[in-house]
Amino acid sequence: MNLASSPSPVTEAVPSESGVVAAGVYVEGRRVANIAIDEASSWRSKPDHVVWIGLHEPDIAVLRRVQRQFELHDLAIEDADHAHQRPKIEQYGDALFIVARTAQLDGDSIAFGETHLFVGEGYIVSVRHGASTSYKPVRERCESCPRALARGEDYILYAILDFIVDNYSPVLETIQEEVEAMEAQVLASAMTQAQIERLYLLRRDLLRLRNAVGPLVEVCRRLEHDNLPMVRSTMQPLFRDVTDHVRTVQEQIDSLREVLAFAFEASLLVGQAQETAVSKKLASWLAIIAVPTAIAGIYGMNFKHMPELEWQYGYFGVISTILLVCTGLFWRFRRVGWL
């Protein structure tokens, strides 16, 4: 962007409003003013000026003020006010409305949030809801490279989407460490009830994360291929990079879910193997104990005429028979691995 005069110094920061994180005007990639919401329209109408506004959980009054400044569609404002949207991209005239899901670890579970983006000629507005990292690092990184920021609104859109996708990685890395530890332990012993419950919760969170990430592939694909307003052809390779990154995240999620499924199945097999081993031992000892029990039961009957009842060495013969048979059974079970 070429201007007749160089950008003026940045004005003093405007007092913060409820729900407004930052609101600035950029010329040639440099911030020239911090503005109030009600000043956005006048700045946006100036040639080669870009207004970048960041909101965090604003109330409907703030959204309506933003709507009036940029003539945003009513349906898009309603979606931005109700933070339960599926990732999507919609076109309203020459403006775009994009929804992306964000994710952060909250203790042992994944907390989800949303970011709504309004992109039009001379402006971009981001609205964050729920669990979401501040986009201050995105703004700082863009401002540190004015040449890149000078590309305009679509570059800011790319930077925010790339930041959202990048923030999936720490979540997956933490879960992967836990999954690897769980996988190493599962072959050593059967899983406890608490471990099985944790495995189920991880699979559930990964499924929810996949449902949040999956539609973002289509959003980035449209930004990459479709002739959408506010997206220049020179920016499409950057959106292609975001698309590839999202697909990589999808593959990681699917891989982790498969590992957890294998861990659960392996745990069941280990548990069944342990139960089978215990059953074999119990059956072996019961068979051995059954021999003296049966013989003693027979000779414990109150019959007068029984074989060898009056024999002088009958007692020793019975004991010897019991020991011989029990020893033979013990040797046999030990040989086949039951004992």
Short mmCIF file of C-alpha atoms in Angstrom, two decimals:
data_model
loop_
_atom_site.label_atom_id
_atom_site.label_comp_id
_atom_site.label_asym_id
_atom_site.label_seq_id
_atom_site.Cartn_x
_atom_site.Cartn_y
_atom_site.Cartn_z
CA MET A 1 0.00 0.00 0.00
CA ASN A 2 1.45 3.35 -1.03
CA LEU A 3 0.44 6.51 0.75
CA ALA A 4 1.43 10.05 0.05
CA SER A 5 2.56 10.57 3.61
CA SER A 6 4.06 8.25 6.19
CA PRO A 7 1.85 6.84 8.96
CA SER A 8 1.41 9.08 11.94
CA PRO A 9 2.48 7.94 15.42
CA VAL A 10 0.13 5.72 17.37
CA THR A 11 -2.34 7.70 19.45
CA GLU A 12 -2.90 7.15 23.12
CA ALA A 13 -4.75 3.95 24.00
CA VAL A 14 -8.51 4.27 24.20
CA PRO A 15 -9.97 3.37 27.60
CA SER A 16 -10.97 -0.27 27.60
CA GLU A 17 -14.61 -1.23 27.17
CA SER A 18 -16.35 -4.32 28.47
CA GLY A 19 -15.63 -7.20 26.12
CA VAL A 20 -13.18 -5.21 23.96
CA VAL A 21 -9.63 -6.57 24.13
CA ALA A 22 -8.03 -4.44 21.43
CA ALA A 23 -9.06 -2.16 18.60
CA GLY A 24 -6.47 -0.70 16.29
CA VAL A 25 -6.02 0.80 12.84
CA TYR A 26 -3.17 -0.33 10.57
CA VAL A 27 -1.59 1.29 7.56
CA GLU A 28 1.19 -0.48 5.66
CA GLY A 29 1.29 -3.04 8.44
CA ARG A 30 1.88 -0.49 11.19
CA ARG A 31 -0.56 0.49 13.89
CA VAL A 32 -1.39 4.15 13.59
CA ALA A 33 -4.17 4.49 16.16
CA ASN A 34 -6.02 2.74 18.96
CA ILE A 35 -9.70 3.47 18.51
CA ALA A 36 -13.10 3.09 20.14
CA ILE A 37 -15.73 0.86 18.58
CA ASP A 38 -17.82 3.81 17.44
CA GLU A 39 -14.86 5.23 15.46
CA ALA A 40 -14.26 2.07 13.44
CA SER A 41 -16.43 2.97 10.44
CA SER A 42 -14.73 6.29 9.79
CA TRP A 43 -11.25 4.74 9.94
CA ARG A 44 -12.24 1.75 7.84
CA SER A 45 -13.53 3.99 5.05
CA LYS A 46 -10.11 5.59 4.58
CA PRO A 47 -8.08 4.13 1.69
CA ASP A 48 -5.55 1.43 2.63
CA HIS A 49 -6.62 1.41 6.28
CA VAL A 50 -7.41 -1.85 8.10
CA VAL A 51 -9.32 -1.96 11.38
CA TRP A 52 -8.55 -4.96 13.60
CA ILE A 53 -10.86 -5.43 16.58
CA GLY A 54 -10.58 -8.21 19.15
CA LEU A 55 -13.53 -9.04 21.43
CA HIS A 56 -13.79 -11.51 24.29
CA GLU A 57 -17.26 -12.70 25.33
CA PRO A 58 -18.92 -9.37 24.50
CA ASP A 59 -22.54 -8.73 25.33
CA ILE A 60 -25.10 -8.19 22.60
CA ALA A 61 -24.90 -4.41 22.97
CA VAL A 62 -21.21 -4.41 21.95
CA LEU A 63 -21.94 -6.75 19.04
CA ARG A 64 -24.72 -4.47 17.83
CA ARG A 65 -22.35 -1.51 17.92
CA VAL A 66 -19.83 -3.48 15.86
CA GLN A 67 -22.62 -4.49 13.49
CA ARG A 68 -23.55 -0.86 12.86
CA GLN A 69 -19.95 0.10 12.16
CA PHE A 70 -19.37 -2.61 9.54
CA GLU A 71 -22.94 -3.35 8.41
CA LEU A 72 -22.72 -6.98 9.48
CA HIS A 73 -25.53 -9.43 8.77
CA ASP A 74 -28.10 -10.09 11.52
CA LEU A 75 -27.69 -13.87 11.28
CA ALA A 76 -23.93 -13.61 11.75
CA ILE A 77 -24.39 -11.41 14.81
CA GLU A 78 -26.87 -13.89 16.28
CA ASP A 79 -24.37 -16.72 15.76
CA ALA A 80 -21.61 -14.67 17.39
CA ASP A 81 -23.82 -14.02 20.39
CA HIS A 82 -24.65 -17.71 20.87
CA ALA A 83 -21.38 -19.58 21.28
CA HIS A 84 -22.56 -23.05 20.30
CA GLN A 85 -21.78 -23.09 16.61
CA ARG A 86 -20.23 -25.71 14.40
CA PRO A 87 -17.06 -24.66 12.50
CA LYS A 88 -18.21 -23.13 9.25
CA ILE A 89 -17.68 -20.37 6.72
CA GLU A 90 -20.51 -18.23 5.37
CA GLN A 91 -20.57 -15.42 2.85
CA TYR A 92 -22.77 -12.37 3.33
CA GLY A 93 -22.34 -10.13 0.32
CA ASP A 94 -18.67 -9.13 0.17
CA ALA A 95 -18.02 -10.17 3.79
CA LEU A 96 -17.12 -13.50 5.32
CA PHE A 97 -18.22 -15.00 8.63
CA ILE A 98 -16.06 -17.84 9.95
CA VAL A 99 -16.49 -20.02 13.04
CA ALA A 100 -13.60 -22.07 14.48
CA ARG A 101 -13.43 -24.18 17.63
CA THR A 102 -10.61 -23.76 20.13
CA ALA A 103 -9.35 -26.25 22.70
CA GLN A 104 -7.35 -26.07 25.91
CA LEU A 105 -6.53 -28.50 28.68
CA ASP A 106 -8.52 -27.85 31.85
CA GLY A 107 -7.10 -30.18 34.45
CA ASP A 108 -7.51 -33.72 33.11
CA SER A 109 -10.08 -32.86 30.44
CA ILE A 110 -10.29 -30.73 27.30
CA ALA A 111 -12.22 -27.47 27.49
CA PHE A 112 -13.62 -26.10 24.24
CA GLY A 113 -14.27 -22.57 23.08
CA GLU A 114 -15.16 -20.75 19.89
CA THR A 115 -13.81 -17.94 17.78
CA HIS A 116 -16.04 -16.03 15.37
CA LEU A 117 -14.37 -13.99 12.66
CA PHE A 118 -15.89 -11.21 10.56
CA VAL A 119 -13.80 -10.27 7.55
CA GLY A 120 -14.63 -7.51 5.09
CA GLU A 121 -13.14 -4.66 3.14
CA GLY A 122 -10.94 -2.73 5.55
CA TYR A 123 -11.75 -4.66 8.74
CA ILE A 124 -11.48 -7.92 10.64
CA VAL A 125 -13.25 -8.63 13.94
CA SER A 126 -12.53 -11.63 16.16
CA VAL A 127 -14.97 -12.70 18.88
CA ARG A 128 -13.73 -15.25 21.43
CA HIS A 129 -15.96 -17.37 23.66
CA GLY A 130 -15.08 -20.00 26.25
CA ALA A 131 -11.70 -21.69 26.57
CA SER A 132 -9.37 -19.83 24.24
CA THR A 133 -5.87 -18.44 24.34
CA SER A 134 -5.61 -14.70 23.93
CA TYR A 135 -4.77 -13.57 20.40
CA LYS A 136 -2.35 -10.98 21.72
CA PRO A 137 0.63 -13.10 20.54
CA VAL A 138 -0.88 -13.12 17.03
CA ARG A 139 -1.20 -9.34 17.04
CA GLU A 140 2.32 -8.91 18.37
CA ARG A 141 3.78 -11.31 15.82
CA CYS A 142 1.98 -9.57 12.98
CA GLU A 143 3.00 -6.13 14.18
CA SER A 144 6.63 -7.29 14.41
CA CYS A 145 6.54 -7.96 10.66
CA PRO A 146 4.81 -4.96 9.02
CA ARG A 147 5.62 -6.23 5.54
CA ALA A 148 3.52 -9.35 6.11
CA LEU A 149 0.76 -7.49 7.96
CA ALA A 150 0.56 -5.01 5.09
CA ARG A 151 -0.97 -7.78 2.96
CA GLY A 152 -4.30 -6.94 4.55
CA GLU A 153 -7.31 -8.53 6.16
CA ASP A 154 -6.84 -12.00 4.67
CA TYR A 155 -3.35 -12.25 6.14
CA ILE A 156 -4.72 -11.46 9.61
CA LEU A 157 -7.39 -14.12 9.03
CA TYR A 158 -4.69 -16.62 8.12
CA ALA A 159 -2.60 -15.70 11.18
CA ILE A 160 -5.54 -16.25 13.56
CA LEU A 161 -6.59 -19.58 12.00
CA ASP A 162 -2.99 -20.78 12.03
CA PHE A 163 -2.71 -19.82 15.71
CA ILE A 164 -5.91 -21.71 16.55
CA VAL A 165 -4.65 -24.86 14.82
CA ASP A 166 -1.21 -24.55 16.43
CA ASN A 167 -2.85 -24.52 19.86
CA TYR A 168 -4.27 -28.00 19.24
CA SER A 169 -0.73 -29.40 19.38
CA PRO A 170 0.00 -28.82 23.12
CA VAL A 171 -3.30 -30.53 23.96
CA LEU A 172 -2.47 -33.55 21.81
CA GLU A 173 1.11 -33.73 23.09
CA THR A 174 -0.06 -33.87 26.71
CA ILE A 175 -2.65 -36.54 25.90
CA GLN A 176 -0.09 -38.51 23.89
CA GLU A 177 2.28 -38.66 26.86
CA GLU A 178 -0.51 -40.05 29.04
CA VAL A 179 -1.57 -42.52 26.36
CA GLU A 180 1.99 -43.80 25.94
CA ALA A 181 2.32 -44.31 29.70
CA MET A 182 -1.01 -46.12 29.72
CA GLU A 183 0.02 -48.29 26.79
CA ALA A 184 3.28 -49.29 28.51
CA GLN A 185 1.45 -50.23 31.70
CA VAL A 186 -1.38 -52.18 30.14
CA LEU A 187 0.82 -55.10 29.07
CA ALA A 188 2.28 -55.42 32.55
CA SER A 189 -1.02 -55.88 34.37
CA ALA A 190 -4.74 -55.62 33.87
CA MET A 191 -6.18 -52.10 34.09
CA THR A 192 -7.92 -51.00 37.24
CA GLN A 193 -11.43 -49.57 37.26
CA ALA A 194 -10.03 -46.04 37.63
CA GLN A 195 -7.72 -46.55 34.65
CA ILE A 196 -10.56 -47.87 32.50
CA GLU A 197 -12.67 -44.84 33.39
CA ARG A 198 -9.76 -42.54 32.50
CA LEU A 199 -9.31 -44.34 29.18
CA TYR A 200 -12.98 -43.85 28.38
CA LEU A 201 -12.80 -40.13 29.24
CA LEU A 202 -9.75 -39.69 27.00
CA ARG A 203 -11.49 -41.37 24.07
CA ARG A 204 -14.55 -39.20 24.63
CA ASP A 205 -12.48 -35.99 24.74
CA LEU A 206 -10.57 -37.02 21.62
CA LEU A 207 -13.85 -37.66 19.81
CA ARG A 208 -15.11 -34.22 20.79
CA LEU A 209 -11.82 -32.70 19.64
CA ARG A 210 -12.09 -34.51 16.32
CA ASN A 211 -15.63 -33.20 15.87
CA ALA A 212 -14.29 -29.70 16.53
CA VAL A 213 -11.32 -30.03 14.17
CA GLY A 214 -12.95 -31.96 11.33
CA PRO A 215 -15.21 -29.22 9.89
CA LEU A 216 -12.28 -26.80 9.98
CA VAL A 217 -10.76 -28.76 7.08
CA GLU A 218 -13.66 -27.73 4.87
CA VAL A 219 -13.39 -24.11 6.07
CA CYS A 220 -9.71 -23.94 5.14
CA ARG A 221 -10.32 -25.82 1.88
CA ARG A 222 -12.86 -23.19 0.80
CA LEU A 223 -10.47 -20.40 1.72
CA GLU A 224 -7.82 -22.18 -0.31
CA HIS A 225 -9.82 -23.03 -3.46
CA ASP A 226 -13.02 -20.99 -3.69
CA ASN A 227 -13.01 -17.51 -5.13
CA LEU A 228 -14.18 -15.88 -1.93
CA PRO A 229 -14.21 -12.12 -1.40
CA MET A 230 -11.38 -10.77 0.72
CA VAL A 231 -9.15 -13.78 -0.05
CA ARG A 232 -6.55 -13.05 -2.71
CA SER A 233 -4.99 -15.78 -4.81
CA THR A 234 -1.57 -14.97 -3.36
CA MET A 235 -2.86 -15.98 0.11
CA GLN A 236 -4.22 -19.37 -0.97
CA PRO A 237 -0.89 -21.21 -0.43
CA LEU A 238 -0.91 -20.03 3.19
CA PHE A 239 -4.42 -21.37 3.72
CA ARG A 240 -3.28 -24.62 2.07
CA ASP A 241 -0.63 -24.88 4.76
CA VAL A 242 -3.30 -24.47 7.46
CA THR A 243 -5.40 -27.15 5.75
CA ASP A 244 -2.46 -29.58 5.83
CA HIS A 245 -1.86 -28.78 9.48
CA VAL A 246 -5.50 -29.45 10.35
CA ARG A 247 -5.38 -32.78 8.55
CA THR A 248 -2.24 -33.69 10.47
CA VAL A 249 -4.07 -32.92 13.71
CA GLN A 250 -6.93 -35.16 12.55
CA GLU A 251 -4.52 -38.01 11.88
CA GLN A 252 -2.95 -37.59 15.32
CA ILE A 253 -6.37 -37.71 16.97
CA ASP A 254 -7.33 -40.85 15.03
CA SER A 255 -4.01 -42.47 15.92
CA LEU A 256 -4.45 -41.74 19.63
CA ARG A 257 -8.00 -43.11 19.58
CA GLU A 258 -6.75 -46.31 17.94
CA VAL A 259 -4.01 -46.68 20.55
CA LEU A 260 -6.55 -46.25 23.35
CA ALA A 261 -8.83 -48.82 21.72
CA PHE A 262 -5.89 -51.23 21.48
CA ALA A 263 -4.95 -50.54 25.10
CA PHE A 264 -8.48 -51.34 26.22
CA GLU A 265 -8.59 -54.56 24.19
CA ALA A 266 -5.13 -55.55 25.39
CA SER A 267 -6.17 -54.93 28.98
CA LEU A 268 -9.18 -57.22 28.49
CA LEU A 269 -6.94 -59.91 27.02
CA VAL A 270 -4.44 -59.57 29.89
CA GLY A 271 -7.28 -59.79 32.41
CA GLN A 272 -8.74 -62.83 30.70
CA ALA A 273 -5.31 -64.49 30.59
CA GLN A 274 -4.84 -63.88 34.30
CA GLU A 275 -8.28 -65.24 35.08
CA THR A 276 -7.57 -68.30 32.94
CA ALA A 277 -4.27 -68.91 34.75
CA VAL A 278 -5.97 -68.67 38.14
CA SER A 279 -8.74 -71.00 36.97
CA LYS A 280 -6.16 -73.56 35.83
CA LYS A 281 -4.37 -73.44 39.18
CA LEU A 282 -7.62 -73.82 41.09
CA ALA A 283 -8.70 -76.72 38.88
CA SER A 284 -5.33 -78.43 39.32
CA TRP A 285 -5.37 -78.20 43.10
CA LEU A 286 -9.01 -79.28 43.23
CA ALA A 287 -8.14 -82.37 41.16
CA ILE A 288 -5.26 -83.20 43.49
CA ILE A 289 -7.34 -82.67 46.61
CA ALA A 290 -10.18 -84.73 45.15
CA VAL A 291 -8.05 -87.92 45.30
CA PRO A 292 -7.58 -88.14 49.11
CA THR A 293 -11.09 -86.76 49.59
CA ALA A 294 -12.60 -89.52 47.47
CA ILE A 295 -10.58 -92.33 49.05
CA ALA A 296 -11.19 -91.06 52.57
CA GLY A 297 -14.87 -90.74 51.77
CA ILE A 298 -15.08 -94.32 50.58
CA TYR A 299 -13.31 -95.76 53.59
CA GLY A 300 -15.27 -93.53 55.91
CA MET A 301 -18.48 -95.40 55.08
CA ASN A 302 -19.95 -97.59 57.83
CA PHE A 303 -19.87 -100.87 55.92
CA LYS A 304 -18.63 -104.07 57.57
CA HIS A 305 -17.31 -105.81 54.46
CA MET A 306 -14.92 -103.57 52.49
CA PRO A 307 -11.73 -104.45 50.49
CA GLU A 308 -8.59 -104.57 52.59
CA LEU A 309 -10.49 -103.43 55.68
CA GLU A 310 -8.98 -106.13 57.87
CA TRP A 311 -5.58 -106.08 56.21
CA GLN A 312 -2.69 -105.36 58.57
CA TYR A 313 -1.03 -102.89 56.16
CA GLY A 314 -4.23 -101.42 54.74
CA TYR A 315 -3.72 -97.98 56.29
CA PHE A 316 -0.23 -97.62 54.91
CA GLY A 317 -1.36 -98.90 51.54
CA VAL A 318 -4.11 -96.29 51.31
CA ILE A 319 -1.78 -93.47 52.35
CA SER A 320 0.84 -94.59 49.85
CA THR A 321 -1.75 -94.75 47.09
CA ILE A 322 -2.95 -91.24 47.91
CA LEU A 323 0.58 -89.81 47.91
CA LEU A 324 1.49 -91.60 44.69
CA VAL A 325 -1.59 -90.42 42.81
CA CYS A 326 -1.33 -86.83 44.13
CA THR A 327 2.37 -86.66 43.24
CA GLY A 328 1.63 -87.91 39.74
CA LEU A 329 -1.11 -85.34 39.23
CA PHE A 330 1.09 -82.55 40.56
CA TRP A 331 3.90 -83.52 38.18
CA ARG A 332 1.49 -83.72 35.27
CA PHE A 333 -0.10 -80.31 35.93
CA ARG A 334 3.28 -78.70 36.47
CA ARG A 335 4.51 -80.13 33.18
CA VAL A 336 1.61 -78.65 31.17
CA GLY A 337 2.02 -75.28 32.90
CA TRP A 338 -1.10 -75.28 35.03
CA LEU A 339 0.90 -75.09 38.26
#
